[in-house]
Short mmCIF file of C-alpha atoms and ligand atoms in Angstrom, two decimals:
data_model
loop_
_atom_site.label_atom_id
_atom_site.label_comp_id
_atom_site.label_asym_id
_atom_site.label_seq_id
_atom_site.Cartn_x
_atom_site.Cartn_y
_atom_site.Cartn_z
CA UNK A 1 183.95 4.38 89.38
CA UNK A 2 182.65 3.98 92.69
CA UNK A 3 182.40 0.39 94.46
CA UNK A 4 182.92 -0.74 98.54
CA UNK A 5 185.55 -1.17 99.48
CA UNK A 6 184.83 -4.84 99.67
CA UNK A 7 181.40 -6.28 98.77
CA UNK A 8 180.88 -9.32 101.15
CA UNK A 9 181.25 -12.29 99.54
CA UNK A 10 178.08 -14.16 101.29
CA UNK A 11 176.14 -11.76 98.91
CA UNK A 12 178.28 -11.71 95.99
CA UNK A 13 179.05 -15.19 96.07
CA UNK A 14 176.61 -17.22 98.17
CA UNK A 15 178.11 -20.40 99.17
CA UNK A 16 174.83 -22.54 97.97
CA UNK A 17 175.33 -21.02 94.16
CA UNK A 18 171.27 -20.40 93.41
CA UNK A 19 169.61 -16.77 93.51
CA UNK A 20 166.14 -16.85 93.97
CA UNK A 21 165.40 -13.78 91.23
CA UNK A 22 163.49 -10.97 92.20
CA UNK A 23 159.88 -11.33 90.39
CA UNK A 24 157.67 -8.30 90.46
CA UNK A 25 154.04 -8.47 90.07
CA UNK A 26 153.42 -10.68 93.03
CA UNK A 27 155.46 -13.87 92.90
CA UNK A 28 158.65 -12.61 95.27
CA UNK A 29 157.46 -12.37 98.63
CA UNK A 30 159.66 -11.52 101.60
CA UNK A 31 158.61 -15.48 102.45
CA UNK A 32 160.05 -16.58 99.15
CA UNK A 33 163.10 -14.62 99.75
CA UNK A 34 163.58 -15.71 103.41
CA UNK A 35 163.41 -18.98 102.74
CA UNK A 36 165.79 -19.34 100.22
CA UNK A 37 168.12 -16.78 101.97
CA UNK A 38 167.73 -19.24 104.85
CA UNK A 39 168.67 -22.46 102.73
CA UNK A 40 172.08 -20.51 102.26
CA UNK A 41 170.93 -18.98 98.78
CA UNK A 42 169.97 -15.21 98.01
CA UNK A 43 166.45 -14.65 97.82
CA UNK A 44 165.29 -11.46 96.28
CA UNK A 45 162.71 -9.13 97.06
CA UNK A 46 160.90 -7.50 93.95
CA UNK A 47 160.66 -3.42 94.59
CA UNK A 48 159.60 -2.89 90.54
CA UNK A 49 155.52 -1.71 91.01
CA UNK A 50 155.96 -1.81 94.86
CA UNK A 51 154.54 0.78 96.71
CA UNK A 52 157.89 2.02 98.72
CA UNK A 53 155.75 1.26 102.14
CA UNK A 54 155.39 -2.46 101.33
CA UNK A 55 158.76 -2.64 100.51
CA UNK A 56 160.16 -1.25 103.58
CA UNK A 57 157.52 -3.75 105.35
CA UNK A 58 158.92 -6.93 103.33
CA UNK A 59 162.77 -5.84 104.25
CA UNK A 60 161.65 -5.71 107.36
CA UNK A 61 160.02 -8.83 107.70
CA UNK A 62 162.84 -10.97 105.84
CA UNK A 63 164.60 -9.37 108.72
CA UNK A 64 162.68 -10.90 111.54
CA UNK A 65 162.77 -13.93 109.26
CA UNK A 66 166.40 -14.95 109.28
CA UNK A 67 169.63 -13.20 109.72
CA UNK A 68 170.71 -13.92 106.42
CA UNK A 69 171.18 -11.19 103.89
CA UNK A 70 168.34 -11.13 101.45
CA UNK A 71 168.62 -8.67 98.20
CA UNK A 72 166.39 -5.98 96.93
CA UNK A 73 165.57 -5.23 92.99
CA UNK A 74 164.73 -1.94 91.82
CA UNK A 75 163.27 -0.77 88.13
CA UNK A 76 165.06 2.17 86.89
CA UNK A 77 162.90 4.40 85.58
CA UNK A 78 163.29 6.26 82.05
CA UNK A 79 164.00 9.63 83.66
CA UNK A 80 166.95 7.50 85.94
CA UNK A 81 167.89 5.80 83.21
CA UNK A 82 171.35 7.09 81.98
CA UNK A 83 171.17 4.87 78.72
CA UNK A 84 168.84 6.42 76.88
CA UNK A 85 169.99 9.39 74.69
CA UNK A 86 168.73 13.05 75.89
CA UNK A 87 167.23 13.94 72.65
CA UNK A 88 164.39 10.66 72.80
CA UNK A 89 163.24 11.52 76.45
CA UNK A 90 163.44 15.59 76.24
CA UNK A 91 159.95 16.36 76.86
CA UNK A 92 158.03 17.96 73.79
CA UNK A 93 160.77 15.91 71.37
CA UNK A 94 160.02 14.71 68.23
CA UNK A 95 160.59 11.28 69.54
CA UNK A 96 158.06 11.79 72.43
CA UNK A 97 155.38 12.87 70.09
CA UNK A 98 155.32 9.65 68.23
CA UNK A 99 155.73 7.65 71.02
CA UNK A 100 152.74 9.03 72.58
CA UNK A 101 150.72 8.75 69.09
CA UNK A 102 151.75 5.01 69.77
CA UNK A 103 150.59 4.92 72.65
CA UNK A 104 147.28 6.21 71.95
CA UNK A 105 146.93 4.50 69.12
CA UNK A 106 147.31 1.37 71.05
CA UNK A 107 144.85 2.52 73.12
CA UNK A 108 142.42 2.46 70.30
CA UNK A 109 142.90 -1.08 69.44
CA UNK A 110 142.43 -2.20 73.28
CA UNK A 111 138.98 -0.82 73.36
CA UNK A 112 137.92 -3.82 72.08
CA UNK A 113 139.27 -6.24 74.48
CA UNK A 114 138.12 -3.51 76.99
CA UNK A 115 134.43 -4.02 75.65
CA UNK A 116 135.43 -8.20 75.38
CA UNK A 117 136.41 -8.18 79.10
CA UNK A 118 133.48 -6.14 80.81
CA UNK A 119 135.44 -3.37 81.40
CA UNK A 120 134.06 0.20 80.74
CA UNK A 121 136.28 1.46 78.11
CA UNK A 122 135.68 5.03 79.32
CA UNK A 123 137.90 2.65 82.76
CA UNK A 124 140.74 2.26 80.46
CA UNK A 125 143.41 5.43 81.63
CA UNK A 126 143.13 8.54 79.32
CA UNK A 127 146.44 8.37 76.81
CA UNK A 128 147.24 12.18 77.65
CA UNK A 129 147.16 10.64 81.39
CA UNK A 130 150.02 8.15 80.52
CA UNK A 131 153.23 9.50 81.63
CA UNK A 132 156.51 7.89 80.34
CA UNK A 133 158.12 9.54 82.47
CA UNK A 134 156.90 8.00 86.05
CA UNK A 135 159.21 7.13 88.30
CA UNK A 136 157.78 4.14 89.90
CA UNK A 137 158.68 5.69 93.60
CA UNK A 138 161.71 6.09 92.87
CA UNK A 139 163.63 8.74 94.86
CA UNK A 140 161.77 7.61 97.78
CA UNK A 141 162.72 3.64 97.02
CA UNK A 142 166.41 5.13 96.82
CA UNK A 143 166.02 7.10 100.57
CA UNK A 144 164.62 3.71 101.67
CA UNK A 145 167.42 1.83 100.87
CA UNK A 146 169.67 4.21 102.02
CA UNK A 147 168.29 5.04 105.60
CA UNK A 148 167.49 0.96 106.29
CA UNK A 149 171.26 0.13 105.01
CA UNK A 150 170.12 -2.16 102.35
CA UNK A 151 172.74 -5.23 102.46
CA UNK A 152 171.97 -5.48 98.59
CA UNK A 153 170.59 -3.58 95.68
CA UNK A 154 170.50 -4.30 92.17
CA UNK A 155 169.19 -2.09 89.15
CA UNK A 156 166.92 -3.76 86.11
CA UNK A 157 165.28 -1.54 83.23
CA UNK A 158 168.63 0.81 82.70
CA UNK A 159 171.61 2.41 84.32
CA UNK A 160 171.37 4.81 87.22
CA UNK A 161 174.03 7.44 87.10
CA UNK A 162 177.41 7.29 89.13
CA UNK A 163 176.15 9.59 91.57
CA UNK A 164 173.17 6.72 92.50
CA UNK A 165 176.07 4.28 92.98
CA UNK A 166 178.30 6.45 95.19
CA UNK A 167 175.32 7.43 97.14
CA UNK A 168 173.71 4.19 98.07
CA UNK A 169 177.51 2.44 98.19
CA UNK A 170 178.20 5.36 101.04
CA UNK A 171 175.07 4.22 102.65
CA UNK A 172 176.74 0.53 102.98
CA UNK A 173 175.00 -1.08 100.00
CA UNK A 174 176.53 -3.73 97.29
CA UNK A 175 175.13 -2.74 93.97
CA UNK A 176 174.50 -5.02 91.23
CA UNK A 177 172.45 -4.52 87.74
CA UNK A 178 170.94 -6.88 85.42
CA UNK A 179 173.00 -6.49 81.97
CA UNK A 180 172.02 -8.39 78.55
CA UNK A 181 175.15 -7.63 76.52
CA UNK A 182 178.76 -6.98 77.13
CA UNK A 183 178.82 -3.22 76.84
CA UNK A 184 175.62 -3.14 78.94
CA UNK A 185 177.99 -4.66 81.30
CA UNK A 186 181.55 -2.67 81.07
CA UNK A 187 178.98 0.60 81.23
CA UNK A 188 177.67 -1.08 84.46
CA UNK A 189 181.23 -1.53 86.36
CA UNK A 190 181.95 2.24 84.88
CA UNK A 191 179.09 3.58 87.15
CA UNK A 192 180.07 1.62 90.37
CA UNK A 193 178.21 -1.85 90.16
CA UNK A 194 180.01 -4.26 92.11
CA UNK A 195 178.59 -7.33 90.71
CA UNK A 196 175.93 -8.15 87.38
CA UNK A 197 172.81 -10.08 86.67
CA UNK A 198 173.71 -11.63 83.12
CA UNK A 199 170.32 -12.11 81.74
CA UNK A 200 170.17 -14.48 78.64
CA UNK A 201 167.12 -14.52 76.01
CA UNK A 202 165.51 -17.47 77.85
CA UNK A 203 164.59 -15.63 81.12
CA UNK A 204 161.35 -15.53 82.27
CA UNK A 205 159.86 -12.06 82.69
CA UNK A 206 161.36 -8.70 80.99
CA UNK A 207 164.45 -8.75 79.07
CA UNK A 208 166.58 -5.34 80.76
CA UNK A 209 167.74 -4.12 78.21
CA UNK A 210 169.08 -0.82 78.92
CA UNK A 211 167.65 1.00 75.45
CA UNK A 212 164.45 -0.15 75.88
CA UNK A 213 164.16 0.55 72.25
CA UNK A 214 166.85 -1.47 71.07
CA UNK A 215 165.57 -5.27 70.26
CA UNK A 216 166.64 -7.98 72.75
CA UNK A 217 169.74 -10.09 72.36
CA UNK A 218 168.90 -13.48 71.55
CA UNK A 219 172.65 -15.12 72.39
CA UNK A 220 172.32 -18.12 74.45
CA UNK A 221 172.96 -17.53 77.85
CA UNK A 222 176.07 -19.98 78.05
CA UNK A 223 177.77 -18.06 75.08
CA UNK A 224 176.83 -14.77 76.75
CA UNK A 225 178.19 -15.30 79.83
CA UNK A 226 181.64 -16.36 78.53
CA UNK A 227 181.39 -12.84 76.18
CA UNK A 228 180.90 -11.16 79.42
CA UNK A 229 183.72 -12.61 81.33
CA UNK A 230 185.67 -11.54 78.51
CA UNK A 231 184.86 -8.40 79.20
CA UNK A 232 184.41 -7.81 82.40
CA UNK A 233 187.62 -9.78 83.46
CA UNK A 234 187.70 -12.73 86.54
CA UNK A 235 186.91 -11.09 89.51
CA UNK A 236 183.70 -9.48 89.03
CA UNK A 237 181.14 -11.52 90.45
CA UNK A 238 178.27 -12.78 87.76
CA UNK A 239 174.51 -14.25 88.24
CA UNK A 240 173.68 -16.09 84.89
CA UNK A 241 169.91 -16.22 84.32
CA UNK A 242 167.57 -17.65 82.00
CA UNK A 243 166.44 -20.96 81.58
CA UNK A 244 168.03 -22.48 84.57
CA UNK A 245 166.01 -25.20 86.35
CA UNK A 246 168.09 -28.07 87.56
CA UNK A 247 171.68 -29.19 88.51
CA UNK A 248 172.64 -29.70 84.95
CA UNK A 249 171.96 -25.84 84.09
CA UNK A 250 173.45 -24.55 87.17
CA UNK A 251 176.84 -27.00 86.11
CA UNK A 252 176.92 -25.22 82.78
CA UNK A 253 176.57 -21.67 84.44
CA UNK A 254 179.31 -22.10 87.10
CA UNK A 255 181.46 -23.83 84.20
CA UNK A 256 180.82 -20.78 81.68
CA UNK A 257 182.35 -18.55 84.40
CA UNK A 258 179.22 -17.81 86.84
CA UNK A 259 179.57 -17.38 90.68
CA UNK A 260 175.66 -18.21 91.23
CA UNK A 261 172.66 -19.52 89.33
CA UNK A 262 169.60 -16.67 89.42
CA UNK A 263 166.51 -18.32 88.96
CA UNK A 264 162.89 -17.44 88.58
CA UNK A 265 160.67 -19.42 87.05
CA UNK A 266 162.38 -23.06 88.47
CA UNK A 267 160.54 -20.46 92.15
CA UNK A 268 157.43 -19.72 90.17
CA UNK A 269 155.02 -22.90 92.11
CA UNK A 270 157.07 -22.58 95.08
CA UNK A 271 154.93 -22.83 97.59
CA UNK A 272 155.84 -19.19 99.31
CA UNK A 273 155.44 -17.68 95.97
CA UNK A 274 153.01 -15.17 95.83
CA UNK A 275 152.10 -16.46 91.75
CA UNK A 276 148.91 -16.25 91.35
CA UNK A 277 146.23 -19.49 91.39
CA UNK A 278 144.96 -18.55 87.34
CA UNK A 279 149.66 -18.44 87.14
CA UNK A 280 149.92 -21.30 88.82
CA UNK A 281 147.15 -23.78 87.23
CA UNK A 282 148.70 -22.09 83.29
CA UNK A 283 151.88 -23.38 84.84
CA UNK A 284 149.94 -26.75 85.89
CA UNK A 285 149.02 -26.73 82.88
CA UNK A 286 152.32 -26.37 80.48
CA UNK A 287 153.79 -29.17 83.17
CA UNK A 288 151.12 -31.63 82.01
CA UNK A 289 150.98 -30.77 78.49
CA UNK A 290 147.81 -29.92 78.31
CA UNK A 291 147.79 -26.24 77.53
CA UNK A 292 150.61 -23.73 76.67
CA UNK A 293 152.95 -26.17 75.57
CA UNK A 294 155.25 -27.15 72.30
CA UNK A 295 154.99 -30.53 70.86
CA UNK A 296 158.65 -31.80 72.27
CA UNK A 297 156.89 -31.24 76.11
CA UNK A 298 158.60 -27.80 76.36
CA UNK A 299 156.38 -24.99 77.36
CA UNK A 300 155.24 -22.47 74.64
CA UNK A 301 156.38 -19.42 75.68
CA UNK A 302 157.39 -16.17 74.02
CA UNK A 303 158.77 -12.43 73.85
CA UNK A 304 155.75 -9.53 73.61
CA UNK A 305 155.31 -5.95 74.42
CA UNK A 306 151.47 -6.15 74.12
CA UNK A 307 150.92 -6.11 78.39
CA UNK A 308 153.58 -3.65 79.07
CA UNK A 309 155.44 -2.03 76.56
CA UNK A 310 158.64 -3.73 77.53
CA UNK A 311 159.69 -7.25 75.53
CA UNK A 312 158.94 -9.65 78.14
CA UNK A 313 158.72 -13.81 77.95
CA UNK A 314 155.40 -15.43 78.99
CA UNK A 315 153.44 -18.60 78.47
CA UNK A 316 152.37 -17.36 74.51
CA UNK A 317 148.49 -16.51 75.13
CA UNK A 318 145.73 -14.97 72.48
CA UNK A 319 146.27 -11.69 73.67
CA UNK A 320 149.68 -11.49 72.77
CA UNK A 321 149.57 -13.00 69.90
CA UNK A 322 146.38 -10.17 68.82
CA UNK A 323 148.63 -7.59 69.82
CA UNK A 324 152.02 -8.13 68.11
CA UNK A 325 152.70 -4.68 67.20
CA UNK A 326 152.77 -3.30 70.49
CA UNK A 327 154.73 -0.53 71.13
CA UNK A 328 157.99 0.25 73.03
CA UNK A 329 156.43 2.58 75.85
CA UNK A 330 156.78 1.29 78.84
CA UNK A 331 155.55 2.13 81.85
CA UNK A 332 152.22 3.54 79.65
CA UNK A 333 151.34 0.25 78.10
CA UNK A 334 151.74 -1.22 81.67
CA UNK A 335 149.34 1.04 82.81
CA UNK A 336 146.74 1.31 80.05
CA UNK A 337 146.46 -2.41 80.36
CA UNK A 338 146.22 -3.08 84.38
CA UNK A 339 142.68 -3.01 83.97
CA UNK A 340 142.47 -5.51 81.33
CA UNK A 341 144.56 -7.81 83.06
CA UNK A 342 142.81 -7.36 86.31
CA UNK A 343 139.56 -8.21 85.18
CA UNK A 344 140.94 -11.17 83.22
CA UNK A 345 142.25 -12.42 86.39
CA UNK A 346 139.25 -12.02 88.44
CA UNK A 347 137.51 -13.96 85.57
CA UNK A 348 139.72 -16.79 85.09
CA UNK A 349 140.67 -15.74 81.90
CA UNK A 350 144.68 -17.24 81.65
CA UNK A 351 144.28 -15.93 77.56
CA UNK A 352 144.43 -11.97 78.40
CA UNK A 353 146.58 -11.76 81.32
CA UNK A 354 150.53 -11.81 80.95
CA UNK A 355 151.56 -15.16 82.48
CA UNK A 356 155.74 -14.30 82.79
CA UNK A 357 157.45 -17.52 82.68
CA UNK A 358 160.93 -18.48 81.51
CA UNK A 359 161.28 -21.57 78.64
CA UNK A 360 161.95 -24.23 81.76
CA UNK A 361 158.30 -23.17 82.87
CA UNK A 362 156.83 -27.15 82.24
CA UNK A 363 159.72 -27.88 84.52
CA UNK A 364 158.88 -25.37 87.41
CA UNK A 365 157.92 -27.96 90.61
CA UNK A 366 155.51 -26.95 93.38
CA UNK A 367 157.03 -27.48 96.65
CA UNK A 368 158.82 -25.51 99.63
CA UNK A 369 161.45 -23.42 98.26
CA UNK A 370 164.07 -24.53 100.34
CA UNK A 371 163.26 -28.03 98.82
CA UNK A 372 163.66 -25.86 95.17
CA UNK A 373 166.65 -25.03 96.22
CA UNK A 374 168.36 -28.28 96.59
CA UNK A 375 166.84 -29.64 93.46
CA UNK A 376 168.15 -27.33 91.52
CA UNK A 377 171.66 -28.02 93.36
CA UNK A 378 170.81 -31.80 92.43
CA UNK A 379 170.89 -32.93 96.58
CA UNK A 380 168.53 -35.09 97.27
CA UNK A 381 166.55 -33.84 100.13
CA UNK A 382 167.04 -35.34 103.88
C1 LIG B 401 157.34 -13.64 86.89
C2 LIG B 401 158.69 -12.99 86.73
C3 LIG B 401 158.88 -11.71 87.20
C4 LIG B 401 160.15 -11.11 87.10
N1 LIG B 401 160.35 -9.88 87.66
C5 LIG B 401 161.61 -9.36 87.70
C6 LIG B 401 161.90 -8.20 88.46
O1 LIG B 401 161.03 -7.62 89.10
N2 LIG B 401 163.17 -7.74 88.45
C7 LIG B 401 164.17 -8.38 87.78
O2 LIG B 401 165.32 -7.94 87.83
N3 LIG B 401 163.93 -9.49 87.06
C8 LIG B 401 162.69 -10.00 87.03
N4 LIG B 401 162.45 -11.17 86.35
C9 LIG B 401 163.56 -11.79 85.60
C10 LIG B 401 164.48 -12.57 86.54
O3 LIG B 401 165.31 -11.71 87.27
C11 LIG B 401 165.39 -13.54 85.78
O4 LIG B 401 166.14 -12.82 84.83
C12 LIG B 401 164.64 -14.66 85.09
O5 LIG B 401 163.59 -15.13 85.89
C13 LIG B 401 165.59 -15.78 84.75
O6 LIG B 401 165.00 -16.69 83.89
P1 LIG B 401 164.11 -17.94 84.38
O7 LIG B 401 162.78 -17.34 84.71
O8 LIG B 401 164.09 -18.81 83.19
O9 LIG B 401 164.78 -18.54 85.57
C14 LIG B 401 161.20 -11.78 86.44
C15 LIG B 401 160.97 -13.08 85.96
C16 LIG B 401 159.74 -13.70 86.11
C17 LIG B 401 159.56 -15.10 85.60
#
């Protein structure tokens, strides 16, 4: 095991208890995460699908933005990711064979939508061009953080290797990884993480699950979190997140053995988010009833793998629900359908484009995120 000597407590345990969670894909921008950084949270920059260069510009500009620490998220990728057995990711395997048959199979059924969309289906990326193996930048993410000192680092998707801890701990970074069950978690302290992301089934975004193949947990975030301080014993600092969009959730969290609340969608309309406008009037939307929502007011959202391959919870839309049997091969599903997506943006089109959102989603408010902040506390602003 390999941890600092002493993670410092302002980013293991921030003294205003709410983590703004990293969101990939646009919504986390070094704004977001200076802001609430600045309100005495921990905002989050997203470095999952960031080109390292922007990333080293957003830590740069949080930075200039205040002096307080601000974290940054990294995807592991499957050739990182120490959880997944040898014999599924050995190139030529039996297992990779049928995965890519998947995959190209999937392919098949997309043309469709391709044709549906105005996209050329000769656009959509060639299957024998989808690598599951891509790292996502990843060595050169890892050299980032370790030449600029990184206050904060946490791992979603899998489990690095020890050797990724020890490095990036000598470098001065605390370490932290998003875990969904307890073993995810005792595997987690065995590498070197110094503190976890519990992530309960009604998060917004992708479950990380370390097996991506394995199915996602679906116990309740309160009950998880006491299973993981179980296991993990008192001392080792937890986020809890899913689901958590006012005082009342962040109560339950601390109660249930939490040091901070990590939320993302309750930051989704905030107004430094970088959501997008087709996001943001879904999101309008579920608030008002009108459109993606359950008949007790609730937003309707749900898990799919149909935009990336990956079980993820969005506002449920008719592309999801056409493409149910999706299958587990991410990052090539992400990639096969960033076309599709993209031109459903640029048409309006909220029914083909993954809208990530947690189940508190009718309850996410638009405002400045510091003002978030201390409405999910339950302070009444000044
Ligand atoms: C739009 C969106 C994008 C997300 N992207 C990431 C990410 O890049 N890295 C990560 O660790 N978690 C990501 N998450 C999950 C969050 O870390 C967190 O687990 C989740 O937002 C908590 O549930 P809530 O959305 O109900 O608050 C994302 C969530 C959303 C809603």
């Amino acid at each position: 095991m390999s941890t600092t000597p002493s993670a410092p407590a302002s980013l293991t345990r921030p003294t205003v208890p709410v983590v703004a969670a990293p969101m990939a894909g646009g919504p986390s921008t070094w704004q977001l995460a200076a802001a609430v950084s600045a309100a005495g949270g921990l905002g989050f920059l997203a470095g999952g699908m960031r080109p390292v260069e922007r990333l080293i510009r957003d830590v740069e500009s949080a930075r200039q933005a205040t002096q307080a620490p601000v974290g940054v998220n990294l995807f592991v990728p499957e050739p990182a990711n120490t959880a997944i057995p040898a014999e599924r990711s050995a190139p030529g395997s039996e297992a990779r064979r049928r995965r890519a048959a998947e995959v190209a199979a999937y392919r098949s059924s997309l043309l469709a939508e391709a044709t549906r969309l105005g996209v050329d289906p000769a656009g959509l990326p060639a299957a024998e061009s989808l690598d599951p193996d891509a790292t996502d930048g990843w060595d050169a993410k890892l050299d980032a953080a370790e030449a600029g000192a990184w206050p904060l680092v946490t791992f979603t998707f899998g489990l690095p290797s020890p050797e990724v801890f020890a490095r990036l701990h000598a470098g001065g970074s605390t370490l932290g990884v998003t875990v969904t069950t307890a073993a995810e978690a005792t595997r987690a302290l065995e590498h070197g993480a110094d503190l976890l992301s519990v992530q309960g089934p009604e998060s917004g975004g992708h479950r990380s699950v370390h097996d991506p193949a394995a199915d996602p947990g679906t116990t309740a975030l309160a009950d998880l979190l006491a299973e993981m301080r179980a296991a993990v014993g008192p001392s080792v600092p937890l986020f809890a997140a899913g689901g958590i969009m006012e005082a009342d959730g962040v109560r339950a969290v601390l109660a249930a053995g939490a040091n901070a609340a990590q939320c993302g969608t309750a930051f989704l309309r905030a107004h430094e988010a970088g959501t997008s406008a087709l996001q943001r009037a879904a999101l309008d939307q579920a608030a008002a009833g009108t459109h993606f929502a359950a008949p007790d007011g609730s937003a309707r959202t749900a898990l799919t793998r149909a935009y990336s391959g990956r079980w993820a919870r969005g506002l449920e839309n008719d592309f999801m629900l056409r493409h149910a049997d999706a299958p587990a091969a991410y990052p090539e599903v992400n990639v096969l359908t960033q076309p599709l997506r993209a031109a459903a943006t640029a048409a309006g089109d909220a029914e083909s484009v993954s809208l990530w959102a947690g189940v508190g989603a009718a309850r996410a408010r638009t405002a400045p995120a510091a003002e978030i902040v201390t409405e999910i506390l339950g302070v009444s602003p000044q």
